[in-house]
XYZ file of C-alpha atoms in Angstrom:
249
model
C 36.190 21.445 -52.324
C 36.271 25.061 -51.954
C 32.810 25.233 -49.763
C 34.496 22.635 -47.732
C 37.857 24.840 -47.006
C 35.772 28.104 -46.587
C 33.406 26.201 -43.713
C 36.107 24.032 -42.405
C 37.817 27.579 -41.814
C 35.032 29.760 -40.891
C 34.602 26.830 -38.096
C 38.226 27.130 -36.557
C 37.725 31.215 -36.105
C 34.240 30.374 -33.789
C 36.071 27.749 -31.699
C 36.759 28.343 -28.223
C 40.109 29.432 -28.094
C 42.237 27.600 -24.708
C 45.958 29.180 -23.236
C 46.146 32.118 -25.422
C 45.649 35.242 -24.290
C 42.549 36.433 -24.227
C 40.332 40.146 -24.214
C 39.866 39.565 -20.563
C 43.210 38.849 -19.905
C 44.389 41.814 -21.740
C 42.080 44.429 -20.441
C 43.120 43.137 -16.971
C 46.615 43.984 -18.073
C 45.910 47.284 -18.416
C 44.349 48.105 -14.938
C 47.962 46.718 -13.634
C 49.207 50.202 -14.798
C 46.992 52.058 -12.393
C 48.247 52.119 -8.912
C 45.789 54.742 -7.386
C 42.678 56.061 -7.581
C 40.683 58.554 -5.544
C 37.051 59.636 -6.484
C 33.490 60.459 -5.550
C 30.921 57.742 -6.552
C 26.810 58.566 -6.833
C 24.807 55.489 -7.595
C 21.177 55.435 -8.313
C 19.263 52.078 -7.657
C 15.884 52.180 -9.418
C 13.754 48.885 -8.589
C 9.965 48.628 -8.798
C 9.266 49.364 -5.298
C 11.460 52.322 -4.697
C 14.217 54.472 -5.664
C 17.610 54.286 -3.501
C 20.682 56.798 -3.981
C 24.047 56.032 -2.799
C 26.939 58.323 -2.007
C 30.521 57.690 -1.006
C 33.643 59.081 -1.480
C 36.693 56.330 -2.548
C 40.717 56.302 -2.097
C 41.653 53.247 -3.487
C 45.577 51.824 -3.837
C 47.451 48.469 -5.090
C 47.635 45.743 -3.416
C 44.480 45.989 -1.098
C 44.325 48.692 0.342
C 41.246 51.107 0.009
C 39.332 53.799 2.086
C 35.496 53.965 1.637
C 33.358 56.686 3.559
C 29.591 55.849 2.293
C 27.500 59.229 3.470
C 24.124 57.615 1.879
C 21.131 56.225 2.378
C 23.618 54.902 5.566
C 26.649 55.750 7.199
C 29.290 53.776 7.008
C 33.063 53.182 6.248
C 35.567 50.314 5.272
C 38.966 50.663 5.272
C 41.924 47.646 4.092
C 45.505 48.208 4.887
C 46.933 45.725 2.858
C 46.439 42.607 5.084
C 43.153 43.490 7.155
C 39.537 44.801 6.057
C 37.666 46.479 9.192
C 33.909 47.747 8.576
C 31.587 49.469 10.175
C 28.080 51.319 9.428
C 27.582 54.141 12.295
C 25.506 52.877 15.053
C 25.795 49.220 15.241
C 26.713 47.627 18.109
C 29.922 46.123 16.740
C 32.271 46.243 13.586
C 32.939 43.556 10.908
C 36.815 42.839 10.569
C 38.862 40.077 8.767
C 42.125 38.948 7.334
C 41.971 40.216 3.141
C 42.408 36.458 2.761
C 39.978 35.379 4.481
C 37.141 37.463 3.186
C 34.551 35.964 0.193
C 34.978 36.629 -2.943
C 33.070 39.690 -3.443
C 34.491 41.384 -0.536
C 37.592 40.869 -1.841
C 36.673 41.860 -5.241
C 35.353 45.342 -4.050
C 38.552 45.638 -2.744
C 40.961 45.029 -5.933
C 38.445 46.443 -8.512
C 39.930 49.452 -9.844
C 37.238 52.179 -9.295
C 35.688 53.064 -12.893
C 36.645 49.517 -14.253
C 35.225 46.722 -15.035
C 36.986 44.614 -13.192
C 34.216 43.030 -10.809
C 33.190 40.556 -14.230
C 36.302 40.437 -15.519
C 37.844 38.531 -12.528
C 35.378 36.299 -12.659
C 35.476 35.577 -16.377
C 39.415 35.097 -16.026
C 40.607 31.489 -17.122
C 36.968 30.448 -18.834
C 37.187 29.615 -22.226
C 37.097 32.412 -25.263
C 35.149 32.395 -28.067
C 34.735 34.969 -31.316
C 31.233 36.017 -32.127
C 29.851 37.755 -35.015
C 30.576 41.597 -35.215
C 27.632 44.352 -35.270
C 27.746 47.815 -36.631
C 27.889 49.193 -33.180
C 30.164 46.438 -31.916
C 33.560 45.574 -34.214
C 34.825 43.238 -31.489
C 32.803 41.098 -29.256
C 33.820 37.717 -27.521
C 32.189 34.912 -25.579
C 32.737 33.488 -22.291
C 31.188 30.812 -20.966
C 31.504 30.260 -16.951
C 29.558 27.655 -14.552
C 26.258 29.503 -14.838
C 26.298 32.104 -17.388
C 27.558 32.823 -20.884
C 29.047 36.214 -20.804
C 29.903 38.842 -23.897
C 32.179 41.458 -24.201
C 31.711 44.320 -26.571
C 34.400 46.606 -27.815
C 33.667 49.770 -29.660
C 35.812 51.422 -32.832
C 38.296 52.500 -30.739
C 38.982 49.100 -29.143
C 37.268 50.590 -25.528
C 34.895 48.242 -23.574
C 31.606 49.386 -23.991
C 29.408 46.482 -22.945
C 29.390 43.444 -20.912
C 26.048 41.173 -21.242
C 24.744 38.264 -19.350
C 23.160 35.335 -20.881
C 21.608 31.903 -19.612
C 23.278 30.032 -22.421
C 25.499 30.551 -25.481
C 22.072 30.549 -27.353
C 22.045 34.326 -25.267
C 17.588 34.271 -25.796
C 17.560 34.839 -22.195
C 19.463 38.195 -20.908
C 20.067 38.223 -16.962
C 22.332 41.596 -16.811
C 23.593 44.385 -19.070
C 26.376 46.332 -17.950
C 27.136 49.687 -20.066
C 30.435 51.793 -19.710
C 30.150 55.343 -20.715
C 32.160 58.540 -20.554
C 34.879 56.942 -21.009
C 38.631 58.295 -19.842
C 41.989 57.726 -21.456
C 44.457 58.197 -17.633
C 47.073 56.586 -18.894
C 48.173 55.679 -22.513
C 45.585 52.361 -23.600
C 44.033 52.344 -19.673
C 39.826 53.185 -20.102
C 38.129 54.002 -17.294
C 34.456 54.709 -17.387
C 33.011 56.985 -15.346
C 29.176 56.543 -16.250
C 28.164 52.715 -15.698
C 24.442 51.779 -16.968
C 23.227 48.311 -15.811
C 19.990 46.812 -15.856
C 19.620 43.310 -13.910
C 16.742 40.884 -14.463
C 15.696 38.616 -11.925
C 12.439 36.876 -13.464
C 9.842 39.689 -14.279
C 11.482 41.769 -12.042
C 13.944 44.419 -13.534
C 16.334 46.525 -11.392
C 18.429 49.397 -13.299
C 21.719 50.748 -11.537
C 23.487 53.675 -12.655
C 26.699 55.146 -11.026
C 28.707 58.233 -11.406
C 32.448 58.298 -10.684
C 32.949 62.346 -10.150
C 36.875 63.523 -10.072
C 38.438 60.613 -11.163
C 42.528 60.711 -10.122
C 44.368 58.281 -10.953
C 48.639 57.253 -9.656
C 48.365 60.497 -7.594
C 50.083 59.989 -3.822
C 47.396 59.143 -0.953
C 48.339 59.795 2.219
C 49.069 57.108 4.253
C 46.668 57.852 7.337
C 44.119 57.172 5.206
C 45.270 52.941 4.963
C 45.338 52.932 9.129
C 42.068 51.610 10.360
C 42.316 52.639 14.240
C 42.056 56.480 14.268
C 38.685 55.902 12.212
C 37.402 53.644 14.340
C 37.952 54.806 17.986
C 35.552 53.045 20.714
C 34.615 50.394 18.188
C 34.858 46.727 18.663
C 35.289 44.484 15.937
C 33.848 40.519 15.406
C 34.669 38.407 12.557
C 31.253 37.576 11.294
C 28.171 39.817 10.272
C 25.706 37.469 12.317
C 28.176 38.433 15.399
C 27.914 42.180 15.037
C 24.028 41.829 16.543
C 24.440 39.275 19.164
């Protein structure tokens, strides 16, 4: 009777857990406490055939609003005042601009990711099912998520910090697809992490791809100024279309 009680229980703490709050909804939370952001981003994109280095400086404020100026390898700049996203890469014959609302769903998550998070997966893990996974000796805490396609794990170190996020085919996780690592961590407001070193390594088939990106001077709930939110001065001679294919014609 006893085996029965101990396996019956040990069952019930690997179940996917449904309503309850869950890691991802909690570490969301905590990026609701961070208002602003302003920092310098270096990214280093190392694939088979080449190397690629990316530099842009951020200024980045709740709800939607952000000012990118990317200096490398082109130059180009997106700005969102709260209702309207306009982009533009320097010499093109035309802008991209659309309603926030209207955008797809990873322009509008590079707008409400909080620089240095990881809120890019997390918003997309949001509302799929939880489930507890075995602990490691470098991870105390990790959880399952499984979504349409992939089977997601979060990793949480001593000090209750995400650490990792890994992508898996199936809850069997043989086959990795993407590891994302969060380093250097930062402690901006009491229980907020922000990382400012993020490792990932994609697989796509045989081919691997490795991304790392810096986030220099991190500030965070320091005033912007508001010029910085209105599109026009930045964009002066520039028309804008509301699809990419239109920016060509």
């Amino acid at each position: 009777m006893r085996s029965l009680i101990v396996s019956f229980t040990v069952t019930l703490l690997t179940l996917p857990t449904f309503g309850a709050e869950t890691l991802v909804d909690r570490l969301l939370s905590s990026y609701e406490q961070i208002e602003t952001v302003t920092c310098a981003i270096r990214k280093t994109v190392q694939t088979p055939e080449r190397d690629m280095r990316h530099l842009s400086r951020v200024s980045w404020q709740r709800p939607d609003r952000i000012h990118v100026e990317n200096f490398a390898p082109l130059e180009r700049r997106y700005v969102a005042d709260g209702n309207r996203m306009f982009y533009y890469v320097t010499g093109d014959p035309k802008g991209f601009s659309r309603p926030i609302e209207e955008l797809d769903e990873d322009w509008q998550m590079s707008l409400r990711k909080v620089p240095g998070s990881a809120m890019d997966h997390l918003l997309r893990l949001k509302g799929s099912p939880e489930t507890d996974l075995p602990a490691t000796d470098d991870f105390p805490v990790r959880k399952g998520y499984q979504t349409d396609r992939l089977f997601a794990v979060l990793s949480l170190d001593e000090k209750d910090r995400l650490v990792r996020i890994e992508f898996f085919k199936t809850p069997a996780m043989e086959k990795l697809t993407a590891q994302y690592d969060y380093e250097a961590l930062e402690e901006p407001l009491p229980g907020v992490w922000l990382s400012a070193l993020h490792k990932a390594t994609i697989y796509v088939g045989d081919v691997q791809t490795k991304e790392t990106s810096r986030f220099d001077n991190l500030v965070v709930n320091e005033p912007i100024p508001e010029r910085l939110f209105i599109a026009e001065p930045f964009f002066k001679g520039v028309e804008f279309v509301d699809s990419f294919e239109a920016v060509y014609r």
